[in-house]
mmCIF file of C-alpha atoms and ligand atoms in Angstrom:
data_model
loop_
_atom_site.group_PDB
_atom_site.id
_atom_site.type_symbol
_atom_site.label_atom_id
_atom_site.label_comp_id
_atom_site.label_asym_id
_atom_site.label_seq_id
_atom_site.Cartn_x
_atom_site.Cartn_y
_atom_site.Cartn_z
ATOM 1 C CA UNK A 15 114.324 274.245 -29.167
ATOM 2 C CA UNK A 16 110.895 272.322 -29.376
ATOM 3 C CA UNK A 17 108.453 274.818 -27.920
ATOM 4 C CA UNK A 18 105.106 274.083 -26.248
ATOM 5 C CA UNK A 19 102.041 275.169 -27.946
ATOM 6 C CA UNK A 20 100.039 275.462 -24.843
ATOM 7 C CA UNK A 21 101.649 276.392 -21.428
ATOM 8 C CA UNK A 22 99.502 276.397 -18.219
ATOM 9 C CA UNK A 23 100.699 278.058 -15.126
ATOM 10 C CA UNK A 24 99.584 277.485 -11.545
ATOM 11 C CA UNK A 25 100.570 280.870 -10.192
ATOM 12 C CA UNK A 26 101.283 280.166 -6.637
ATOM 13 C CA UNK A 27 103.332 281.842 -3.684
ATOM 14 C CA UNK A 28 101.920 285.332 -3.756
ATOM 15 C CA UNK A 29 101.048 285.289 0.067
ATOM 16 C CA UNK A 30 104.422 283.653 1.160
ATOM 17 C CA UNK A 31 106.230 286.205 -0.946
ATOM 18 C CA UNK A 32 104.452 289.134 0.819
ATOM 19 C CA UNK A 33 104.663 287.560 4.238
ATOM 20 C CA UNK A 34 108.433 287.190 3.902
ATOM 21 C CA UNK A 35 108.715 290.836 3.080
ATOM 22 C CA UNK A 36 106.413 291.988 5.793
ATOM 23 C CA UNK A 37 103.870 292.922 3.457
ATOM 24 C CA UNK A 38 100.128 292.305 3.203
ATOM 25 C CA UNK A 39 98.954 289.292 1.088
ATOM 26 C CA UNK A 40 97.190 291.866 -1.290
ATOM 27 C CA UNK A 41 100.554 293.306 -1.997
ATOM 28 C CA UNK A 42 101.717 289.974 -2.760
ATOM 29 C CA UNK A 43 98.792 289.410 -5.414
ATOM 30 C CA UNK A 44 99.494 293.021 -6.889
ATOM 31 C CA UNK A 45 103.038 291.884 -7.494
ATOM 32 C CA UNK A 46 101.872 288.584 -8.776
ATOM 33 C CA UNK A 47 99.858 290.832 -11.579
ATOM 34 C CA UNK A 48 103.052 292.313 -12.889
ATOM 35 C CA UNK A 49 104.510 288.778 -13.359
ATOM 36 C CA UNK A 50 101.462 287.966 -15.320
ATOM 37 C CA UNK A 51 102.128 290.766 -17.718
ATOM 38 C CA UNK A 52 105.723 289.718 -17.950
ATOM 39 C CA UNK A 53 104.890 286.134 -18.960
ATOM 40 C CA UNK A 54 102.147 287.291 -21.557
ATOM 41 C CA UNK A 55 104.853 289.489 -23.257
ATOM 42 C CA UNK A 56 107.183 286.452 -23.248
ATOM 43 C CA UNK A 57 104.712 284.149 -24.780
ATOM 44 C CA UNK A 58 103.980 286.719 -27.572
ATOM 45 C CA UNK A 59 107.826 286.897 -27.940
ATOM 46 C CA UNK A 60 108.265 283.119 -28.194
ATOM 47 C CA UNK A 61 105.017 282.951 -30.417
ATOM 48 C CA UNK A 62 103.385 280.446 -28.051
ATOM 49 C CA UNK A 63 99.829 280.282 -29.235
ATOM 50 C CA UNK A 64 97.998 279.391 -25.896
ATOM 51 C CA UNK A 65 98.585 280.318 -22.271
ATOM 52 C CA UNK A 66 96.428 279.308 -19.371
ATOM 53 C CA UNK A 67 96.609 281.172 -16.072
ATOM 54 C CA UNK A 68 95.235 279.475 -12.861
ATOM 55 C CA UNK A 69 93.970 282.654 -10.957
ATOM 56 C CA UNK A 70 91.267 281.454 -8.574
ATOM 57 C CA UNK A 71 90.092 277.828 -7.691
ATOM 58 C CA UNK A 72 86.606 277.061 -6.538
ATOM 59 C CA UNK A 73 88.275 276.091 -3.092
ATOM 60 C CA UNK A 74 89.634 279.743 -3.042
ATOM 61 C CA UNK A 75 86.451 280.796 -1.740
ATOM 62 C CA UNK A 76 87.385 279.616 1.688
ATOM 63 C CA UNK A 77 89.795 282.391 2.091
ATOM 64 C CA UNK A 78 89.108 285.507 4.213
ATOM 65 C CA UNK A 79 86.429 287.721 2.646
ATOM 66 C CA UNK A 80 88.687 290.570 2.176
ATOM 67 C CA UNK A 81 91.334 288.507 0.341
ATOM 68 C CA UNK A 82 88.631 287.241 -2.026
ATOM 69 C CA UNK A 83 87.152 290.729 -2.526
ATOM 70 C CA UNK A 84 90.483 292.214 -3.315
ATOM 71 C CA UNK A 85 91.279 289.485 -5.773
ATOM 72 C CA UNK A 86 88.087 290.220 -7.743
ATOM 73 C CA UNK A 87 88.981 293.811 -7.759
ATOM 74 C CA UNK A 88 92.353 293.020 -9.106
ATOM 75 C CA UNK A 89 91.127 290.758 -11.886
ATOM 76 C CA UNK A 90 88.977 293.522 -13.029
ATOM 77 C CA UNK A 91 91.612 296.163 -12.925
ATOM 78 C CA UNK A 92 93.951 293.690 -14.672
ATOM 79 C CA UNK A 93 91.787 293.096 -17.689
ATOM 80 C CA UNK A 94 90.886 296.669 -17.982
ATOM 81 C CA UNK A 95 94.319 297.822 -17.907
ATOM 82 C CA UNK A 96 95.512 295.021 -20.365
ATOM 83 C CA UNK A 97 92.753 295.347 -22.784
ATOM 84 C CA UNK A 98 94.635 297.775 -25.137
ATOM 85 C CA UNK A 99 97.791 295.665 -25.195
ATOM 86 C CA UNK A 100 95.599 292.685 -25.794
ATOM 87 C CA UNK A 101 93.873 294.334 -28.852
ATOM 88 C CA UNK A 102 97.162 295.789 -30.164
ATOM 89 C CA UNK A 103 98.920 292.339 -29.847
ATOM 90 C CA UNK A 104 96.262 290.012 -31.294
ATOM 91 C CA UNK A 105 95.455 288.450 -27.816
ATOM 92 C CA UNK A 106 92.225 286.467 -27.515
ATOM 93 C CA UNK A 107 91.076 286.500 -23.897
ATOM 94 C CA UNK A 108 89.083 283.547 -22.964
ATOM 95 C CA UNK A 109 88.073 282.258 -19.472
ATOM 96 C CA UNK A 110 87.409 278.761 -17.889
ATOM 97 C CA UNK A 111 85.359 278.214 -14.827
ATOM 98 C CA UNK A 112 81.959 278.926 -13.429
ATOM 99 C CA UNK A 113 81.259 282.551 -14.466
ATOM 100 C CA UNK A 114 77.602 282.395 -13.083
ATOM 101 C CA UNK A 115 78.945 282.835 -9.438
ATOM 102 C CA UNK A 116 81.338 285.722 -9.849
ATOM 103 C CA UNK A 117 80.619 289.154 -8.413
ATOM 104 C CA UNK A 118 78.695 290.995 -10.965
ATOM 105 C CA UNK A 119 81.326 293.806 -11.706
ATOM 106 C CA UNK A 120 84.052 291.041 -12.391
ATOM 107 C CA UNK A 121 81.722 289.047 -14.583
ATOM 108 C CA UNK A 122 81.117 292.170 -16.664
ATOM 109 C CA UNK A 123 84.695 293.306 -17.277
ATOM 110 C CA UNK A 124 85.837 289.738 -17.969
ATOM 111 C CA UNK A 125 82.850 289.147 -20.479
ATOM 112 C CA UNK A 126 83.594 292.615 -22.052
ATOM 113 C CA UNK A 127 87.244 291.639 -22.513
ATOM 114 C CA UNK A 128 86.190 288.211 -24.068
ATOM 115 C CA UNK A 129 84.110 290.087 -26.447
ATOM 116 C CA UNK A 130 86.602 292.966 -27.310
ATOM 117 C CA UNK A 131 89.381 290.509 -28.243
ATOM 118 C CA UNK A 132 87.425 287.696 -29.890
ATOM 119 C CA UNK A 133 89.481 288.198 -33.174
ATOM 120 C CA UNK A 134 92.809 288.169 -31.646
ATOM 121 C CA UNK A 135 94.834 285.571 -33.638
ATOM 122 C CA UNK A 136 98.297 285.514 -32.065
ATOM 123 C CA UNK A 137 97.866 284.281 -28.377
ATOM 124 C CA UNK A 138 94.857 282.759 -26.655
ATOM 125 C CA UNK A 139 95.000 283.845 -23.030
ATOM 126 C CA UNK A 140 92.745 281.791 -20.774
ATOM 127 C CA UNK A 141 92.139 282.858 -17.280
ATOM 128 C CA UNK A 142 90.944 280.060 -14.910
ATOM 129 C CA UNK A 143 88.682 281.674 -12.473
ATOM 130 C CA UNK A 144 86.347 280.106 -10.165
ATOM 131 C CA UNK A 145 87.817 276.921 -11.787
ATOM 132 C CA UNK A 146 87.842 273.402 -10.603
ATOM 133 C CA UNK A 147 88.693 270.379 -12.716
ATOM 134 C CA UNK A 148 86.247 268.209 -10.889
ATOM 135 C CA UNK A 149 83.309 270.791 -11.675
ATOM 136 C CA UNK A 150 84.538 271.065 -15.219
ATOM 137 C CA UNK A 151 84.269 267.254 -15.593
ATOM 138 C CA UNK A 152 80.734 267.093 -13.875
ATOM 139 C CA UNK A 153 79.673 270.013 -16.175
ATOM 140 C CA UNK A 154 80.768 268.128 -19.252
ATOM 141 C CA UNK A 155 79.095 264.947 -18.347
ATOM 142 C CA UNK A 156 75.752 266.831 -17.543
ATOM 143 C CA UNK A 157 76.196 268.749 -21.045
ATOM 144 C CA UNK A 158 76.929 265.520 -22.801
ATOM 145 C CA UNK A 159 73.841 263.799 -21.421
ATOM 146 C CA UNK A 160 71.613 266.731 -22.327
ATOM 147 C CA UNK A 161 73.073 266.705 -25.742
ATOM 148 C CA UNK A 162 72.006 263.107 -26.308
ATOM 149 C CA UNK A 163 68.670 263.334 -24.563
ATOM 150 C CA UNK A 164 67.568 266.570 -26.263
ATOM 151 C CA UNK A 165 68.468 265.181 -29.885
ATOM 152 C CA UNK A 166 65.215 265.423 -31.619
ATOM 153 C CA UNK A 167 65.304 261.965 -33.092
ATOM 154 C CA UNK A 168 66.100 260.519 -29.695
ATOM 155 C CA UNK A 169 63.250 262.643 -28.029
ATOM 156 C CA UNK A 170 60.849 261.143 -30.404
ATOM 157 C CA UNK A 171 61.940 257.539 -29.896
ATOM 158 C CA UNK A 172 61.694 258.269 -25.902
ATOM 159 C CA UNK A 173 58.208 259.612 -26.295
ATOM 160 C CA UNK A 174 57.137 256.727 -28.452
ATOM 161 C CA UNK A 175 58.172 254.081 -25.735
ATOM 162 C CA UNK A 176 57.535 256.248 -22.720
ATOM 163 C CA UNK A 177 55.052 253.806 -21.233
ATOM 164 C CA UNK A 178 57.348 250.748 -21.688
ATOM 165 C CA UNK A 179 59.871 250.679 -18.731
ATOM 166 C CA UNK A 180 61.857 247.847 -20.034
ATOM 167 C CA UNK A 181 62.067 249.210 -23.508
ATOM 168 C CA UNK A 182 63.094 252.772 -22.127
ATOM 169 C CA UNK A 183 65.768 251.239 -20.051
ATOM 170 C CA UNK A 184 67.289 249.320 -22.946
ATOM 171 C CA UNK A 185 67.076 252.511 -25.120
ATOM 172 C CA UNK A 186 68.939 254.538 -22.567
ATOM 173 C CA UNK A 187 71.576 251.780 -22.198
ATOM 174 C CA UNK A 188 72.140 252.022 -26.123
ATOM 175 C CA UNK A 189 72.129 255.837 -25.962
ATOM 176 C CA UNK A 190 74.873 255.911 -23.419
ATOM 177 C CA UNK A 191 77.008 253.073 -24.720
ATOM 178 C CA UNK A 192 80.578 253.721 -25.851
ATOM 179 C CA UNK A 193 79.508 254.362 -29.369
ATOM 180 C CA UNK A 194 77.190 257.026 -28.576
ATOM 181 C CA UNK A 195 78.588 258.682 -25.447
ATOM 182 C CA UNK A 196 81.945 259.070 -26.892
ATOM 183 C CA UNK A 197 85.180 260.765 -25.641
ATOM 184 C CA UNK A 198 84.603 263.188 -28.586
ATOM 185 C CA UNK A 199 81.075 264.189 -27.495
ATOM 186 C CA UNK A 200 82.381 264.335 -23.866
ATOM 187 C CA UNK A 201 85.402 266.724 -24.787
ATOM 188 C CA UNK A 202 83.013 268.762 -26.975
ATOM 189 C CA UNK A 203 81.117 269.718 -23.782
ATOM 190 C CA UNK A 204 84.398 270.870 -21.866
ATOM 191 C CA UNK A 205 84.591 274.732 -21.108
ATOM 192 C CA UNK A 206 86.677 275.440 -24.199
ATOM 193 C CA UNK A 207 86.357 272.495 -26.415
ATOM 194 C CA UNK A 208 88.925 273.951 -29.102
ATOM 195 C CA UNK A 209 91.679 274.573 -26.612
ATOM 196 C CA UNK A 210 94.307 271.955 -26.857
ATOM 197 C CA UNK A 211 95.611 270.032 -23.676
ATOM 198 C CA UNK A 212 98.582 271.749 -22.109
ATOM 199 C CA UNK A 213 102.010 270.688 -23.293
ATOM 200 C CA UNK A 214 103.586 272.165 -20.138
ATOM 201 C CA UNK A 215 102.157 272.891 -16.826
ATOM 202 C CA UNK A 216 104.378 275.048 -14.597
ATOM 203 C CA UNK A 217 103.767 275.472 -10.859
ATOM 204 C CA UNK A 218 105.533 278.028 -8.746
ATOM 205 C CA UNK A 219 106.281 278.147 -5.080
ATOM 206 C CA UNK A 220 107.609 274.571 -4.513
ATOM 207 C CA UNK A 221 104.127 272.862 -4.188
ATOM 208 C CA UNK A 222 104.095 269.691 -6.128
ATOM 209 C CA UNK A 223 100.264 269.271 -6.875
ATOM 210 C CA UNK A 224 97.546 270.213 -9.336
ATOM 211 C CA UNK A 225 95.041 271.760 -6.927
ATOM 212 C CA UNK A 226 92.171 270.792 -9.007
ATOM 213 C CA UNK A 227 93.582 272.404 -12.258
ATOM 214 C CA UNK A 228 92.981 270.810 -15.775
ATOM 215 C CA UNK A 229 92.567 267.223 -14.419
ATOM 216 C CA UNK A 230 91.634 265.576 -17.602
ATOM 217 C CA UNK A 231 93.692 268.011 -19.878
ATOM 218 C CA UNK A 232 96.863 267.188 -17.784
ATOM 219 C CA UNK A 233 96.766 263.476 -18.755
ATOM 220 C CA UNK A 234 99.860 263.773 -21.003
ATOM 221 C CA UNK A 235 101.262 267.207 -19.775
ATOM 222 C CA UNK A 236 104.922 267.726 -19.002
ATOM 223 C CA UNK A 237 105.357 269.205 -15.487
ATOM 224 C CA UNK A 238 107.793 271.899 -14.222
ATOM 225 C CA UNK A 239 108.005 272.770 -10.730
ATOM 226 C CA UNK A 240 110.118 275.650 -9.283
ATOM 227 C CA UNK A 241 110.717 276.917 -5.852
ATOM 228 C CA UNK A 242 110.361 280.605 -6.976
ATOM 229 C CA UNK A 243 107.246 282.485 -5.781
ATOM 230 C CA UNK A 244 105.117 283.585 -8.585
ATOM 231 C CA UNK A 245 105.909 287.422 -7.923
ATOM 232 C CA UNK A 246 109.591 286.559 -8.404
ATOM 233 C CA UNK A 247 109.210 284.450 -11.542
ATOM 234 C CA UNK A 248 111.346 285.952 -14.130
ATOM 235 C CA UNK A 249 112.040 285.931 -17.825
ATOM 236 C CA UNK A 250 115.219 283.768 -16.900
ATOM 237 C CA UNK A 251 112.842 281.415 -15.045
ATOM 238 C CA UNK A 252 110.411 281.049 -17.923
ATOM 239 C CA UNK A 253 113.406 280.415 -20.326
ATOM 240 C CA UNK A 254 114.632 277.702 -17.832
ATOM 241 C CA UNK A 255 111.045 275.885 -17.910
ATOM 242 C CA UNK A 256 111.076 276.054 -21.675
ATOM 243 C CA UNK A 257 114.577 274.590 -21.885
ATOM 244 C CA UNK A 258 113.544 271.785 -19.518
ATOM 245 C CA UNK A 259 110.547 271.116 -21.550
ATOM 246 C CA UNK A 260 112.593 270.873 -24.878
ATOM 247 C CA UNK A 261 114.567 268.213 -23.262
ATOM 248 C CA UNK A 262 111.802 265.982 -22.265
ATOM 249 C CA UNK A 263 110.809 262.982 -24.432
ATOM 250 C CA UNK A 264 107.058 262.740 -24.878
ATOM 251 C CA UNK A 265 105.927 259.236 -25.888
ATOM 252 C CA UNK A 266 102.334 259.122 -25.318
ATOM 253 C CA UNK A 267 102.414 255.372 -24.564
ATOM 254 C CA UNK A 268 104.456 254.570 -27.642
ATOM 255 C CA UNK A 269 108.029 253.296 -27.637
ATOM 256 C CA UNK A 270 110.729 255.536 -29.440
ATOM 257 C CA UNK A 271 111.637 254.557 -33.020
ATOM 258 C CA UNK A 272 115.055 253.331 -33.388
ATOM 259 C CA UNK A 273 116.916 255.606 -35.981
ATOM 260 C CA UNK A 274 117.179 252.717 -38.543
ATOM 261 C CA UNK A 275 113.588 251.783 -38.373
HETATM 262 C C1 LIG B 24 98.284 282.133 -5.531
HETATM 263 O O1 LIG B 24 99.186 282.453 -4.539
HETATM 264 C C2 LIG B 24 97.347 282.953 -5.949
HETATM 265 C C3 LIG B 24 95.983 282.513 -5.544
HETATM 266 C C4 LIG B 24 95.582 281.437 -5.214
HETATM 267 C C5 LIG B 24 94.972 283.412 -5.778
HETATM 268 P P1 LIG B 24 98.680 282.204 -2.983
HETATM 269 O O2 LIG B 24 97.628 283.355 -2.568
HETATM 270 O O3 LIG B 24 98.033 280.856 -2.835
HETATM 271 O O4 LIG B 24 100.067 282.198 -2.077
HETATM 272 P P2 LIG B 24 100.441 281.322 -0.934
HETATM 273 O O5 LIG B 24 100.362 279.992 -1.508
HETATM 274 O O6 LIG B 24 99.599 281.527 0.122
HETATM 275 O O7 LIG B 24 101.967 281.763 -0.813
HETATM 276 C C1 LIG B 25 95.969 276.862 -6.363
HETATM 277 O O1 LIG B 25 96.819 277.629 -5.445
HETATM 278 C C2 LIG B 25 95.035 277.744 -7.189
HETATM 279 C C3 LIG B 25 95.720 278.941 -7.892
HETATM 280 C C4 LIG B 25 96.853 279.177 -8.023
HETATM 281 C C5 LIG B 25 94.814 279.879 -8.150
HETATM 282 P P1 LIG B 25 96.236 277.269 -3.747
HETATM 283 O O2 LIG B 25 97.370 278.045 -3.193
HETATM 284 O O3 LIG B 25 95.028 277.722 -3.644
HETATM 285 O O4 LIG B 25 96.531 275.651 -3.629
HETATM 286 P P2 LIG B 25 96.753 274.802 -2.505
HETATM 287 O O5 LIG B 25 95.650 275.177 -1.358
HETATM 288 O O6 LIG B 25 98.067 275.231 -1.818
HETATM 289 O O7 LIG B 25 96.595 273.561 -2.906
HETATM 290 MG MG1 LIG B 26 98.842 279.010 -2.692
#
């Protein structure tokens, strides 16, 4: 079976799962955290090297304050509880998203987990928190521009022609042309430049959209959608997603070779 190297999951349906059971939305999120633990163990078992989990989007701030507060408490509890397992199993914990706007205790416990697991070699576990694909692209384009403009050689040249508006405009056009402002430079400015694009993106709960997840990185991902709510997503569902992935023919724009060619 061909396995994906990077699986990204949009963990959706905690709220509906809870409502249908007469429980609070918080209880749904708590149940969802158990599924996270299960899926991490499955990735270790299948030796899948990268797992990304979409936990909180920049749009999720629009939810009621109590729900947001609970979610951040849960993230702290989760990483603290899982830290021994992560260290034991060789998990490297990483994060994508805007860390600067997180509640202080959450930022501290997430950063602590990042530094305590930095040598993990078996599985890179990336949590997307306060994440937006649009914001990541804006961030990368700003950073790329800063990299170009703050290059010492370029700075020197800019200073030397600073009084000549035409020469400056011309120089900027060259600095930002296809040869200088490249895809490689742009990608090197993403939140985690070394993380390969996801091969497989799973979304639970029956919604058929990306909701601002990995916009650039999803360019050639395979998608797997299931009706199952995230708290009910089981070992068997995970296996089914892997099975479905192994049947896909990924062409990346090419055509398939005939066997006698
Ligand atoms: C996903 O479950 C978890 C987060 C977005 C934090 P939801 O909370 O979106 O669950 P539904 O979609 O309301 O059922
Ligand atoms: C996407 O789920 C974000 C996460 C799973 C963290 P949402 O429940 O926020 O997405 P929409 O609002 O239904 O698109
Ligand atoms: Mg949802």
